Coordinates of C-alpha atoms and ligand atoms in Angstrom, one line a residue:
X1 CA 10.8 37.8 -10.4
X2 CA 7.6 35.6 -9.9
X3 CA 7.4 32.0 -11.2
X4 CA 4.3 30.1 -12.2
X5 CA 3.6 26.5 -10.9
X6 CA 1.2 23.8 -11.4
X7 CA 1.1 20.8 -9.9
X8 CA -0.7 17.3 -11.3
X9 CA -2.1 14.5 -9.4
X10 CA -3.0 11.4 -11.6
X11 CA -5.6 9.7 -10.2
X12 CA -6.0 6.5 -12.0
X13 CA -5.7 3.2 -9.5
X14 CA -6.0 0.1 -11.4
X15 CA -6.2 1.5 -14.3
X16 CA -2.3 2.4 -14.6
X17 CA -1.3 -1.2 -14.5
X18 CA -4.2 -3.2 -16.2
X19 CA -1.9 -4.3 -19.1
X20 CA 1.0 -4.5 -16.9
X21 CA 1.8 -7.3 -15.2
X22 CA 2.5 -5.8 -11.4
X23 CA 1.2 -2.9 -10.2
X24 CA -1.2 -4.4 -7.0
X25 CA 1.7 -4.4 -4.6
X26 CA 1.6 -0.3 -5.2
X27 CA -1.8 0.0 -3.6
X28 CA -3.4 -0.5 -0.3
X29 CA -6.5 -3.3 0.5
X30 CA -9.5 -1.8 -0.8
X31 CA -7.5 1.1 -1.6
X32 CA -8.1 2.7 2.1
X33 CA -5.1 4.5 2.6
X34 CA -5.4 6.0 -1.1
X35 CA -9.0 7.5 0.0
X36 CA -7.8 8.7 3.4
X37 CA -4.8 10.1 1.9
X38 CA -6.9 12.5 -0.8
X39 CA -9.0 13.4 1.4
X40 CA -5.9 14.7 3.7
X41 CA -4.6 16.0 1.1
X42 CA -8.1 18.2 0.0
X43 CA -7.8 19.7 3.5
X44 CA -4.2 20.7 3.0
X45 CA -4.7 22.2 0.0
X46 CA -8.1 23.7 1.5
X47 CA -5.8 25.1 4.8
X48 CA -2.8 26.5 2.0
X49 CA -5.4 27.6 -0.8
X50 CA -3.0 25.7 -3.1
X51 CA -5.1 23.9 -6.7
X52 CA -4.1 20.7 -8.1
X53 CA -4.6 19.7 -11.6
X54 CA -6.1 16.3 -11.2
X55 CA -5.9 14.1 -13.9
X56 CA -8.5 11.4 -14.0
X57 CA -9.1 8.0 -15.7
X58 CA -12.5 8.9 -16.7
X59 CA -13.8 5.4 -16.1
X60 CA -13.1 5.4 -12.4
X61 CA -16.4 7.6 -12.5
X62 CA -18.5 4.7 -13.4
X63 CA -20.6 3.0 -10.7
X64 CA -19.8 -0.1 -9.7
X65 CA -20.7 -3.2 -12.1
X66 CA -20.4 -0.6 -15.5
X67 CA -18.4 -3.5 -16.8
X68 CA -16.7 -3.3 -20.4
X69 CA -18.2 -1.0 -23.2
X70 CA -18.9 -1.1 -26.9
X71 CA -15.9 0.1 -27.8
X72 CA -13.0 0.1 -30.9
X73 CA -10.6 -1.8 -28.3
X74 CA -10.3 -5.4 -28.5
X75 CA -12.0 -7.4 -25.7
X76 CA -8.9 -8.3 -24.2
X77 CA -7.9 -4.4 -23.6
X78 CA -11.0 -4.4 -20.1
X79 CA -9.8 -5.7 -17.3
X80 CA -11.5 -9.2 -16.2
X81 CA -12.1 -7.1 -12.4
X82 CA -15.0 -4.6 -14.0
X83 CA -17.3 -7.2 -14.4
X84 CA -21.2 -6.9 -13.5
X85 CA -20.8 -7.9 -9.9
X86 CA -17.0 -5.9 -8.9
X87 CA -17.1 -3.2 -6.7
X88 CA -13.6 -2.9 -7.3
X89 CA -12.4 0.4 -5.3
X90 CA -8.9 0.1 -7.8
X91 CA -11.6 0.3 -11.3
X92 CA -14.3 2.2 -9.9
X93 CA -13.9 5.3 -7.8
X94 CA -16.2 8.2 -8.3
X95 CA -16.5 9.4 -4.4
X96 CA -13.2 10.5 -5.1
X97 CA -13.7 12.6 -8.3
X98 CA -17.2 13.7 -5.9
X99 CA -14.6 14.7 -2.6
X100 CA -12.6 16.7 -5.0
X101 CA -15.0 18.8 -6.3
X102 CA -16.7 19.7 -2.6
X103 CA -13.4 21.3 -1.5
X104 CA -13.3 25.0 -0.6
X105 CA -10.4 25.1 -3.4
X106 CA -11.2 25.4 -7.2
X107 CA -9.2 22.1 -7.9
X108 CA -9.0 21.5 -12.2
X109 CA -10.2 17.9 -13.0
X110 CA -9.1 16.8 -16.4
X111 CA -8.5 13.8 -18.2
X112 CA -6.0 10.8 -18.2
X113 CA -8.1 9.2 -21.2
X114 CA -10.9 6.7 -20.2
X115 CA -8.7 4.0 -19.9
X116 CA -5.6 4.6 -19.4
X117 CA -4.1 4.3 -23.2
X118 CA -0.5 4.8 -24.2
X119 CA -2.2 7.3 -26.6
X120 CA 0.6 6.9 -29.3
X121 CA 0.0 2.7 -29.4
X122 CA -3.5 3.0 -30.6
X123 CA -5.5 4.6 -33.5
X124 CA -6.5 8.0 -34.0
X125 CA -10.0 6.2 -33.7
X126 CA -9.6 5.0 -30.1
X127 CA -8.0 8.0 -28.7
X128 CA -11.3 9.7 -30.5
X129 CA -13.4 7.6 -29.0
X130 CA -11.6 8.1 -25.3
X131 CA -11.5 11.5 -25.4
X132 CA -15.3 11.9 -26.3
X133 CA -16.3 8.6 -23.4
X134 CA -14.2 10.9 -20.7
X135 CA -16.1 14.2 -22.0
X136 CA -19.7 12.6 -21.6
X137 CA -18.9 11.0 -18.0
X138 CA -17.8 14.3 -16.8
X139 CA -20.7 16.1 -17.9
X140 CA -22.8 12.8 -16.1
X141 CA -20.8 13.9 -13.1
X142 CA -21.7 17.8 -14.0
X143 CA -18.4 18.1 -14.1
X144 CA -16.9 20.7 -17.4
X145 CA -16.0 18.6 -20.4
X146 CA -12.0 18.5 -20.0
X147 CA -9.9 21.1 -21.7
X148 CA -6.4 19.6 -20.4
X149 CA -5.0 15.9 -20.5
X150 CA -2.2 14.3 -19.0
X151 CA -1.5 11.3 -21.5
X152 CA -0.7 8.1 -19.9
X153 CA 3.2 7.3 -19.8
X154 CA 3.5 10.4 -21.3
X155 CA 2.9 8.9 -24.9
X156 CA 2.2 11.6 -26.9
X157 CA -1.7 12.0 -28.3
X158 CA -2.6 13.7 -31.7
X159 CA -2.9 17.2 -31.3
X160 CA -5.1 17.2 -34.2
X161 CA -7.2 14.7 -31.9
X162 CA -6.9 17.0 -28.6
X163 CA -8.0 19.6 -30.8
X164 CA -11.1 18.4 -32.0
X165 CA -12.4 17.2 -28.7
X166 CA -11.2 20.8 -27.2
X167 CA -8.3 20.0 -25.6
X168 CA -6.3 22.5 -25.2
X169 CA -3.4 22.0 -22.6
X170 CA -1.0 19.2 -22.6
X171 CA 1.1 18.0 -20.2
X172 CA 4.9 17.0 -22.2
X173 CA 7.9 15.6 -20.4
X174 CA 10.7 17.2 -21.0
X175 CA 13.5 15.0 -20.0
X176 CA 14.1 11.4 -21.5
X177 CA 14.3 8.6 -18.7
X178 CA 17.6 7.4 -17.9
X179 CA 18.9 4.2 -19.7
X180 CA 20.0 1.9 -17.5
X181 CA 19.1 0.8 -13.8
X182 CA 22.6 2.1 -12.6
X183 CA 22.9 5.2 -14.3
X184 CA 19.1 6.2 -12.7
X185 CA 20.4 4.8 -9.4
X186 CA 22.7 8.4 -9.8
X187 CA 20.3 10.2 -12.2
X188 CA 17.3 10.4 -9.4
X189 CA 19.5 11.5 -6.5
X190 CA 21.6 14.3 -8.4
X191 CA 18.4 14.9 -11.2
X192 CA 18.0 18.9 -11.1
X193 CA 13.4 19.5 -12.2
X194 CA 12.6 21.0 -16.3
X195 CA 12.4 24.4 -15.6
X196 CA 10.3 25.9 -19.1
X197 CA 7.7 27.8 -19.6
X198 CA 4.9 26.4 -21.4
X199 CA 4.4 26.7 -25.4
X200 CA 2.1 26.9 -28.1
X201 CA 3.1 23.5 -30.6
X202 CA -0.1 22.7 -33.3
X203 CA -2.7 24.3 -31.6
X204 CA -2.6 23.0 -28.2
X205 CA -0.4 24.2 -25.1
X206 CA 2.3 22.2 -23.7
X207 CA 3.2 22.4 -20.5
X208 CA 6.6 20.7 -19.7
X209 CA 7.8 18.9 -16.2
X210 CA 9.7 15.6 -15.3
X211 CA 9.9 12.0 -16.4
X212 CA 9.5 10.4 -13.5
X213 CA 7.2 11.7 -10.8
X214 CA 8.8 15.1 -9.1
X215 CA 5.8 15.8 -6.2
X216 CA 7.1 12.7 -4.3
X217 CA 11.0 11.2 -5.0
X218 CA 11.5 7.9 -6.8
X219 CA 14.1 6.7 -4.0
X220 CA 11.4 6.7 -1.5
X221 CA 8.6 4.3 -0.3
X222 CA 6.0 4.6 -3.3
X223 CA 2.3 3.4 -2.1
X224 CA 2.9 0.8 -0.3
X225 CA 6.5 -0.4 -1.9
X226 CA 9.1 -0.2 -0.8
X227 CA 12.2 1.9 -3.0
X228 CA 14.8 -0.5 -4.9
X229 CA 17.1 -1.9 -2.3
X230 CA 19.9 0.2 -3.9
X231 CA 18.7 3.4 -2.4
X232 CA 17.7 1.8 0.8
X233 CA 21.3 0.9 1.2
X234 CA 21.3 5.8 2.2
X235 CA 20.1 6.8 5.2
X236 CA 16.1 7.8 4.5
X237 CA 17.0 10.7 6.2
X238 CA 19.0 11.5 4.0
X239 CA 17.1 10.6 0.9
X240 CA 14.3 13.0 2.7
X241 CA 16.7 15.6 2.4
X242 CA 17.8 15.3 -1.2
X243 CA 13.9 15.6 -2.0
X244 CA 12.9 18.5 0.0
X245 CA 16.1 20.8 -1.5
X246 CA 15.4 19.1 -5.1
X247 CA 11.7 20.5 -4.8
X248 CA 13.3 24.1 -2.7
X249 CA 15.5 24.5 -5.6
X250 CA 13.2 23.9 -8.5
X251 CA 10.9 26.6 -7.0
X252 CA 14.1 29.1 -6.4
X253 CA 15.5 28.1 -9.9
X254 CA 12.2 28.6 -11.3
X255 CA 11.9 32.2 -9.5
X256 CA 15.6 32.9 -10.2
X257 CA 14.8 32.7 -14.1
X258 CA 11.1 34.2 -13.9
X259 CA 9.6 30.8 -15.4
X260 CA 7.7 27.8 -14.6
X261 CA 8.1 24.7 -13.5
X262 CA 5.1 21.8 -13.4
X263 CA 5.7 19.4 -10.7
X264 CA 3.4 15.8 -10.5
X265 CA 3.0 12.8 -8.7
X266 CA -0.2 9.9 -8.7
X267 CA -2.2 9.6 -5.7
X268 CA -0.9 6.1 -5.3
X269 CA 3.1 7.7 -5.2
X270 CA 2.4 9.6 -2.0
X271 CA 0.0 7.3 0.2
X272 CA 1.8 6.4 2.5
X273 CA 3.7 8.5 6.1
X274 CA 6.8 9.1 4.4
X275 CA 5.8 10.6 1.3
X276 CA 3.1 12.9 2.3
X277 CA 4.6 14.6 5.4
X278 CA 6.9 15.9 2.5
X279 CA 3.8 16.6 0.3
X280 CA 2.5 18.6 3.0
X281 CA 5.5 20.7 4.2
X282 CA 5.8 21.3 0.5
X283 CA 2.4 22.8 0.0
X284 CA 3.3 24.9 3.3
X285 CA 6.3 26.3 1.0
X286 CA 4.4 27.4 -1.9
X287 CA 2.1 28.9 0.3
X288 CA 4.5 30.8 1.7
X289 CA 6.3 31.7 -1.3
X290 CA 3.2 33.0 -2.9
X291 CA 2.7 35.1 -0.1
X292 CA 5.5 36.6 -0.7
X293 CA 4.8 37.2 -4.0
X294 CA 7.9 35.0 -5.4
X295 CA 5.5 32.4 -7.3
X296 CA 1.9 31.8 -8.7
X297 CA 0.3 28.7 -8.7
X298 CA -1.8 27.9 -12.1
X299 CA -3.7 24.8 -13.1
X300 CA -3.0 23.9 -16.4
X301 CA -6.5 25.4 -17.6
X302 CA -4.9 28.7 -16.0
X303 CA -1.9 28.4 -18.1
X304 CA -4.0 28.6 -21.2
X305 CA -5.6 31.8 -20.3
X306 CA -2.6 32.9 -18.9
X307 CA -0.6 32.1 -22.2
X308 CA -2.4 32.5 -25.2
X309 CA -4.5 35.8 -24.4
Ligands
LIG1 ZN1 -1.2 7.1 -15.6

């Protein structure tokens, strides 16, 4: 029995929260620790041979002072912090996209729109007009136009829309979010990881994982916040241990069933010493296990040759 796995980073800073109203206390000043921590985390994956799917806002690849675009959003959709004189590390990042691609590892780097849009809230138009912005600043970059997209929120884009701008993997979650506060309070720490192989639906490959973020647990520190007081109130050592066996047993279930499962996280999610450490011993696992022969590790642009030939 041999499972596949992919894992996806979203690498998208400000970006996530710029119509939200909180999302700063996530992130580090000048977004240090966020740098450091990828660039720990290229070496790990260098050291374990292990490829990430990262999934980029395309217009963190901008130079500093791009400012807002002619565009079909409204002018209230930029953020006011992208102006002609910000050299704001949370909207403008493209070291990072640059540090990915000069590791030893083949990492995939595909899209997460250009701006980070709920892709089902807006018009065919706009999602157009993303797709095609984040194709023509990778190819600034020299980077391969995307073929795979992680959709913001998980709001479901147009597959007639992915398809015309030659999309052809898409990431789906599989599971619905809890309702209420107190019924995720249990969900999280009991939650068991989608374990599906991907699918052909209209043209364009799904590939199906988790609600909330898998890579790194909900009930622990996130970025630089803290987790909500009502898991803080169990040991973290013991919260550490509820992660590690969920993410053991998603890779034996996945192996037990000869399937797939796709875990993900955001770059933000494990930046800090309590989340990677787990990260990393996780990475050691899949290393081992692939030695062994008991999994695979794909990309999603992997998946689609693996799939569909
Ligand atoms: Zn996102």
């Amino acid at each position: 029995m041999t499972a596949t796995i992919t894992l996806s980073l979203e690498i998208e800073l400000g970006w996530g929260f710029h119509d939200k109203a909180y999302g700063s206390e996530l992130f580090s000043e000048q977004c240090t620790v966020e740098s450091r921590t990828l660039d720990r985390l290229l070496d790990l994956c260098d050291r374990t041979g292990i490829p990430i799917t990262f999934d980029i806002v395309g217009f963190l690849l901008n130079s500093p002072g791009h400012g807002a675009e002619p565009s079909p959003h409204s002018d209230d959709w930029w953020p006011s912090e992208i102006g002609e004189t910000s050299e704001d590390p949370l909207y403008y990042a493209p070291s990072l996209v640059d540090r990915i691609r000069s590791a030893s590892v083949d990492h995939e780097i595909c899209t997460h729109t250009y701006t980070h849009i709920p892709c089902a809230d807006f018009s065919d138009e706009i999602l157009n007009w993303e797709l095609e912005r984040a194709s023509e600043i990778h190819q600034e970059h020299s980077l391969q136009p995307p073929t795979s997209i992680v959709p913001p929120r998980h709001s479901p884009p147009s597959r007639a829309i992915l398809d015309q701008n030659g999309i052809d993997c898409v990431r789906v979650a599989a599971v619905e979010s809890p309702e209420s506060n107190i019924s995720s309070f249990a969900y999280y720490l009991t939650r068991s990881h989608p374990i599906q192989k991907p699918g052909v639906v209209n043209n364009v490959l799904e590939t199906y994982t988790s609600m909330n973020t898998s890579l790194t647990a909900p009930y622990l520190q996130n970025g630089q916040k803290s987790p909500h007081p009502a898991f803080r109130m169990i040991p973290r050592r013991v919260r550490k241990r509820i992660h590690r066996r969920y993410l053991s047993q998603t890779l034996e279930r996945a192996v037990e069933k000869d399937s797939y499962a796709h875990l993900w996280s955001h770059l933000f999610n494990i930046s800090n010493n309590i989340q990677f450490p787990l990260v990393a011993e996780f990475l050691t696992e899949l290393e081992e296990r692939q030695q062994q022969g008991e999994i695979e590790i794909s990309r999603m642009t992997d998946l689609v040759d693996t799939t569909t030939n």
